[in-house]
Amino acid sequence: MKVAFVFDYVMHYHRATLQAIESRVRDLGGQFTLYTARHAQAGTGRAPLTTAVVGDQRFYTLAEKYVGSYALRHQQGLVEQLEQQRPDIIVTMCHSGTWSEWLIAKNKRKWGSRLLAWQCGYEYNPGLLKRSVLAAFIPRFDMHLCYHSNAKRYAIAHGARPEQTLVMHNTIDEGAIVAGDKLEARRSLEQRHPQLAGKRLVLYVGAVLEEKNLDRVFEALARLKDERNFFLLVGDGPYLATLKQRYAQRSDWLAAGRVVDGVGSYFDAADVFVLPGTGGLAINEAMAHRLAVVSGYADGSADDLVQDGVTGFRLQGDSVEELAHRLGQLLDDPGLARSMGDAGEQRIRGDLSFERFIDRVMQGLLTQAKPARQ
């Protein structure tokens, strides 16, 4: 079984996933190849890895152009490499604006390949033109490995058959996370940031982009009018300068910058994790650190991860009032926050664990392998 994954950007959170799949495929006597863009830039606040993460990693040149709000891409040299290799299974990110993905779909039968989508269902509420494009594009895939239940619904809505979809419950390797002692983590952070002493910490970790809706956190804390509350923002991105300018006069927040190594201490020290806009895997990491989560739709995964009133609160709308109310509930009731954090940890280390995620990915790959089709 020859398996090829195509990821334009390999982020730090992809490393464990790709290495685990590579290991499983090799254990079965198969070959695993990762194709990725050379010198790809994923944007400020989202820095892709620049070193190889698997044994057989090959490269292509990514050409990208924006026409209005549409991103058009071509993975130069990829189709030629795949034609030479002719994998049994090709897994792509399923971006309808990527011309080379259309070419792969056109040639898959000639190559004897099955085409699988690494489906995140990222195009929210597409317009008429995009819906028409998706209706022609989505059915070209033999199977959709869906990030979450909403991604499954997305694939089916645009032409996939239900039996062609499998919900993976994309996650991080929670086994690599050992939640630390809260008091020790607080002392450590307070030494670096004395202004955190005695504060109730609302944590956000991720890229700082306008679509993250971080302004709502500032507005929610202003409504709560409690000087003990403090917003700890860990991350970088183009919207950070706007936040710094807009809230320069407020002393109830700190931008700690982008942190990868050592970010666990921020999770361990916090009282609640907040994700009012887009995002996803930070929820998984917060749950592994026993943090209650207050989240909006995120990338669609929140509906599977955040059990409302059990592991945190799933925001039902975009109102600042609701966000303030939920944050206030958890900050005013540490016992409730702890119980929700404990429930979240059990969930992320149980049915939604990394090991079970990889099991589901392999299930999808194996159902599409040649022996299963003969």
XYZ file of C-alpha atoms in Angstrom:
374
model
C 0.000 0.000 0.000
C 1.486 3.305 -1.130
C -0.020 6.303 0.655
C 0.677 9.922 -0.306
C -0.443 12.931 1.742
C -0.437 16.418 0.202
C -0.292 19.305 2.683
C 0.706 22.761 1.424
C 1.655 23.812 4.938
C 2.972 21.474 7.615
C 2.270 23.120 10.953
C 3.654 22.101 14.336
C 0.362 20.399 15.203
C 0.612 18.211 12.066
C 3.916 16.625 13.074
C 2.615 13.993 15.504
C -0.300 13.111 13.209
C 1.830 12.588 10.118
C 4.472 10.638 12.013
C 1.855 8.367 13.593
C 0.232 7.632 10.224
C 3.650 7.005 8.679
C 4.462 4.531 11.463
C 1.156 2.668 11.076
C 1.493 2.447 7.288
C 5.050 1.157 7.543
C 4.017 -1.397 10.164
C 1.664 -2.795 7.517
C 4.525 -3.028 5.038
C 3.404 0.064 3.157
C 5.083 3.217 1.899
C 4.217 6.687 3.190
C 5.123 9.871 1.318
C 4.405 13.464 2.281
C 4.286 16.121 -0.428
C 4.470 19.709 0.756
C 5.230 23.171 -0.574
C 8.812 24.351 -0.519
C 9.288 27.611 1.438
C 5.533 27.935 1.983
C 4.277 30.841 4.052
C 1.036 30.309 5.957
C 0.746 33.918 7.112
C 1.722 35.902 10.169
C 0.955 34.022 13.352
C 0.898 30.703 11.504
C 4.472 29.617 10.914
C 4.853 26.313 9.024
C 7.648 23.896 9.841
C 10.714 24.198 7.632
C 12.302 20.820 8.411
C 11.190 17.358 7.292
C 8.781 15.544 9.624
C 8.673 12.121 7.907
C 11.227 9.887 6.218
C 9.999 10.375 2.642
C 9.088 14.041 2.269
C 9.018 15.563 -1.198
C 8.447 19.119 -2.340
C 6.690 21.203 -4.952
C 6.373 24.930 -5.605
C 3.120 26.565 -4.541
C 1.835 29.349 -6.780
C -0.980 31.393 -5.252
C -3.064 34.294 -6.492
C -6.095 36.061 -5.051
C -8.988 37.103 -7.258
C -11.202 39.123 -4.965
C -11.765 36.891 -1.940
C -10.945 33.697 -3.847
C -7.559 32.027 -3.412
C -6.395 30.266 -6.574
C -3.477 27.863 -6.199
C -1.373 25.518 -8.285
C 1.051 23.006 -6.784
C 3.701 23.146 -9.481
C 5.438 19.815 -10.067
C 3.105 17.823 -7.812
C 0.997 16.127 -10.489
C 4.123 14.988 -12.334
C 5.561 13.461 -9.158
C 2.308 11.663 -8.354
C 2.066 10.322 -11.894
C 5.525 8.846 -11.519
C 4.838 7.380 -8.053
C 1.216 6.309 -8.668
C 0.181 5.895 -5.014
C -2.684 3.603 -4.103
C -4.129 6.373 -1.929
C -3.751 10.143 -2.270
C -4.968 12.384 0.558
C -5.330 16.115 -0.135
C -6.720 19.121 1.719
C -9.712 19.343 -0.658
C -9.327 22.991 -1.669
C -11.566 23.674 -4.649
C -9.423 26.658 -5.639
C -6.347 24.467 -6.167
C -6.052 23.601 -9.857
C -3.681 20.683 -9.270
C -6.333 18.979 -7.105
C -8.692 19.015 -10.093
C -5.913 17.458 -12.181
C -5.313 14.755 -9.572
C -9.030 13.937 -9.572
C -8.971 13.750 -13.373
C -5.991 11.365 -13.439
C -6.644 9.178 -10.393
C -8.292 6.355 -12.330
C -5.459 6.237 -14.867
C -2.973 6.023 -11.994
C -4.989 3.362 -10.148
C -5.292 5.722 -7.179
C -8.064 6.475 -4.707
C -8.493 10.143 -3.791
C -9.363 11.028 -0.185
C -10.167 14.451 1.255
C -8.697 15.653 4.550
C -11.974 17.434 5.012
C -12.264 20.344 7.438
C -15.353 21.915 5.848
C -13.736 25.314 6.073
C -15.803 27.266 3.528
C -18.609 28.625 5.688
C -21.812 29.707 3.942
C -20.428 29.740 0.376
C -22.197 31.914 -2.173
C -23.975 30.659 -5.279
C -20.830 30.568 -7.440
C -18.780 28.730 -4.831
C -21.616 26.273 -4.169
C -21.647 25.447 -7.878
C -17.886 24.871 -7.837
C -18.122 22.680 -4.731
C -20.972 20.657 -6.234
C -18.643 19.754 -9.109
C -15.557 19.258 -6.925
C -16.597 17.389 -3.771
C -18.074 14.298 -5.535
C -14.735 13.696 -7.300
C -13.309 12.353 -4.040
C -13.697 8.677 -3.174
C -13.834 9.350 0.560
C -13.847 12.249 3.009
C -11.894 11.955 6.253
C -13.819 14.589 8.189
C -12.352 16.713 10.975
C -15.642 16.692 12.866
C -19.381 16.138 12.503
C -19.913 19.544 10.889
C -17.309 18.692 8.227
C -19.253 15.501 7.474
C -22.442 17.526 7.032
C -20.521 19.971 4.820
C -19.235 17.188 2.538
C -22.686 15.619 2.207
C -24.308 19.001 1.542
C -21.982 19.482 -1.433
C -22.411 16.076 -3.025
C -20.612 13.382 -1.038
C -22.618 10.287 -0.167
C -22.934 9.523 3.570
C -21.085 6.211 3.170
C -18.143 8.147 1.683
C -17.586 10.071 4.909
C -15.822 9.167 8.137
C -15.537 11.506 11.128
C -11.943 11.370 12.390
C -12.286 13.791 15.322
C -9.010 15.529 14.482
C -6.943 16.165 17.609
C -3.507 16.673 19.122
C -1.360 14.067 20.852
C -2.712 14.487 24.363
C -0.320 11.772 25.534
C 2.515 14.270 25.112
C 0.777 16.652 27.529
C 1.217 16.253 31.256
C -0.933 18.811 33.030
C 1.143 20.575 35.655
C 0.322 21.860 39.114
C -1.758 25.027 38.877
C -0.135 26.849 41.802
C 3.358 26.070 40.564
C 2.457 27.238 37.060
C 0.999 30.461 38.472
C 4.116 31.191 40.485
C 6.280 30.625 37.434
C 4.193 32.926 35.234
C 3.942 35.606 37.902
C 7.721 35.737 38.095
C 7.789 36.518 34.372
C 4.668 38.684 34.413
C 4.154 40.244 37.880
C 0.888 41.881 36.770
C -0.768 38.433 36.833
C -0.497 38.121 40.619
C -3.893 37.626 42.237
C -5.742 37.681 38.913
C -8.377 35.338 37.501
C -6.970 34.373 34.126
C -8.988 34.084 30.937
C -6.667 32.467 28.384
C -6.583 32.554 24.597
C -3.870 30.720 22.635
C -3.621 30.931 18.856
C -3.132 33.174 15.857
C -4.246 36.771 16.401
C -6.552 37.402 13.460
C -9.653 39.544 13.085
C -11.861 36.469 12.592
C -10.888 35.232 16.069
C -13.303 37.866 17.489
C -10.960 38.687 20.367
C -12.519 42.135 20.775
C -15.501 40.369 22.319
C -13.317 39.121 25.174
C -12.275 42.686 25.993
C -15.899 43.822 25.838
C -17.075 40.898 27.972
C -14.517 41.593 30.703
C -15.493 45.264 30.671
C -19.101 44.220 31.311
C -18.092 42.033 34.262
C -16.434 45.012 35.979
C -14.225 42.907 38.230
C -10.635 44.082 38.579
C -9.538 40.532 39.405
C -10.298 39.374 35.851
C -7.397 39.366 33.409
C -7.133 38.426 29.728
C -3.941 36.530 28.853
C -3.409 36.437 25.096
C -0.758 34.032 23.792
C -0.089 34.268 20.065
C 0.899 36.530 17.206
C -0.708 37.766 14.039
C -1.633 40.806 11.957
C -4.521 41.831 14.233
C -2.336 42.109 17.329
C -1.225 45.655 16.463
C -4.882 46.704 16.261
C -5.625 45.231 19.689
C -2.580 46.898 21.236
C -3.633 50.265 19.856
C -7.319 49.876 20.689
C -6.803 48.688 24.275
C -3.580 50.505 25.107
C -5.200 52.209 28.095
C -6.430 48.995 29.681
C -4.375 47.252 32.340
C -6.423 44.031 32.443
C -4.655 42.176 29.653
C -1.278 40.981 28.436
C -0.034 39.939 24.999
C 2.601 37.306 25.732
C 3.552 36.776 22.074
C 3.843 33.520 20.172
C 4.814 30.595 22.404
C 5.216 26.972 21.255
C 7.695 25.360 23.631
C 6.527 26.049 27.160
C 2.967 27.013 26.252
C 1.712 24.326 28.647
C 2.483 26.511 31.658
C 0.030 29.134 30.366
C -2.741 26.542 30.117
C -1.901 25.156 33.569
C -2.004 28.608 35.161
C -5.279 29.761 33.598
C -8.778 29.611 35.086
C -10.757 29.334 31.848
C -10.004 29.039 28.133
C -11.885 31.174 25.614
C -12.300 30.820 21.847
C -14.947 33.273 20.619
C -14.096 33.024 16.901
C -12.433 30.634 14.485
C -9.944 27.995 15.582
C -10.084 24.457 16.880
C -7.134 22.462 18.185
C -6.481 24.889 21.026
C -9.726 23.559 22.529
C -8.231 20.058 22.572
C -5.074 21.326 24.244
C -7.047 23.258 26.851
C -9.077 20.142 27.670
C -5.892 18.085 28.054
C -4.798 20.681 30.630
C -8.096 20.308 32.532
C -9.419 23.735 31.555
C -13.092 24.561 31.180
C -13.740 25.967 27.691
C -16.004 28.774 26.513
C -16.235 28.538 22.732
C -18.191 29.646 19.727
C -18.503 27.614 16.524
C -14.679 27.648 16.153
C -13.788 25.581 13.052
C -16.871 23.415 13.592
C -15.170 21.090 16.060
C -16.622 22.790 19.139
C -19.947 21.021 18.605
C -18.184 17.679 19.143
C -15.740 18.810 21.829
C -17.564 21.252 24.082
C -20.492 19.549 25.774
C -22.504 22.522 26.927
C -22.673 22.627 30.700
C -20.382 19.582 31.021
C -16.915 20.371 29.628
C -17.557 24.095 29.297
C -20.036 26.348 27.553
C -20.811 26.320 23.839
C -21.842 29.853 22.929
C -25.142 29.899 21.056
C -24.634 33.264 19.380
C -22.232 36.146 18.923
C -23.440 38.355 21.749
C -21.001 39.882 24.203
C -23.660 39.475 26.897
C -23.655 35.681 26.579
C -19.850 35.532 26.562
C -19.648 37.744 29.658
C -22.267 35.642 31.444
C -20.460 32.349 30.773
C -17.039 33.700 31.695
C -18.488 35.166 34.871
C -20.067 31.850 35.840
C -16.746 30.031 35.636
C -14.623 32.764 37.196
C -17.035 33.146 40.118
C -17.319 29.389 40.702
C -13.866 27.717 40.678
C -15.451 24.406 41.681
C -17.631 24.428 38.566
C -14.627 25.323 36.416
C -12.606 22.464 37.915
C -15.358 19.892 37.402
C -15.813 20.960 33.786
C -12.053 20.858 33.260
C -11.887 17.335 34.689
C -14.744 16.215 32.428
C -12.988 17.713 29.421
C -9.756 15.909 30.215
C -11.584 12.576 30.495
C -13.208 13.200 27.129
C -10.010 14.190 25.292
C -8.108 11.235 26.758
C -10.987 8.830 26.072
C -13.186 8.582 22.970
C -11.548 11.646 21.403
C -7.951 10.637 22.137
C -5.111 10.860 19.634
C -4.759 7.072 19.467
C -8.418 6.653 18.512
C -8.111 9.499 16.001
C -5.256 7.667 14.259
C -7.288 4.426 14.425
C -10.094 6.142 12.523
C -7.703 7.604 9.940
C -6.218 4.153 9.316
C -9.711 2.672 9.067
C -10.436 5.132 6.274
C -7.170 4.420 4.474
C -7.564 0.654 4.703
C -11.123 0.656 3.370
C -9.787 2.405 0.275
C -6.655 0.266 -0.155
C -6.433 -2.000 -3.202
C -6.891 -5.317 -1.327
C -10.245 -4.028 -0.012
C -11.394 -3.174 -3.557
C -10.443 -6.426 -5.253
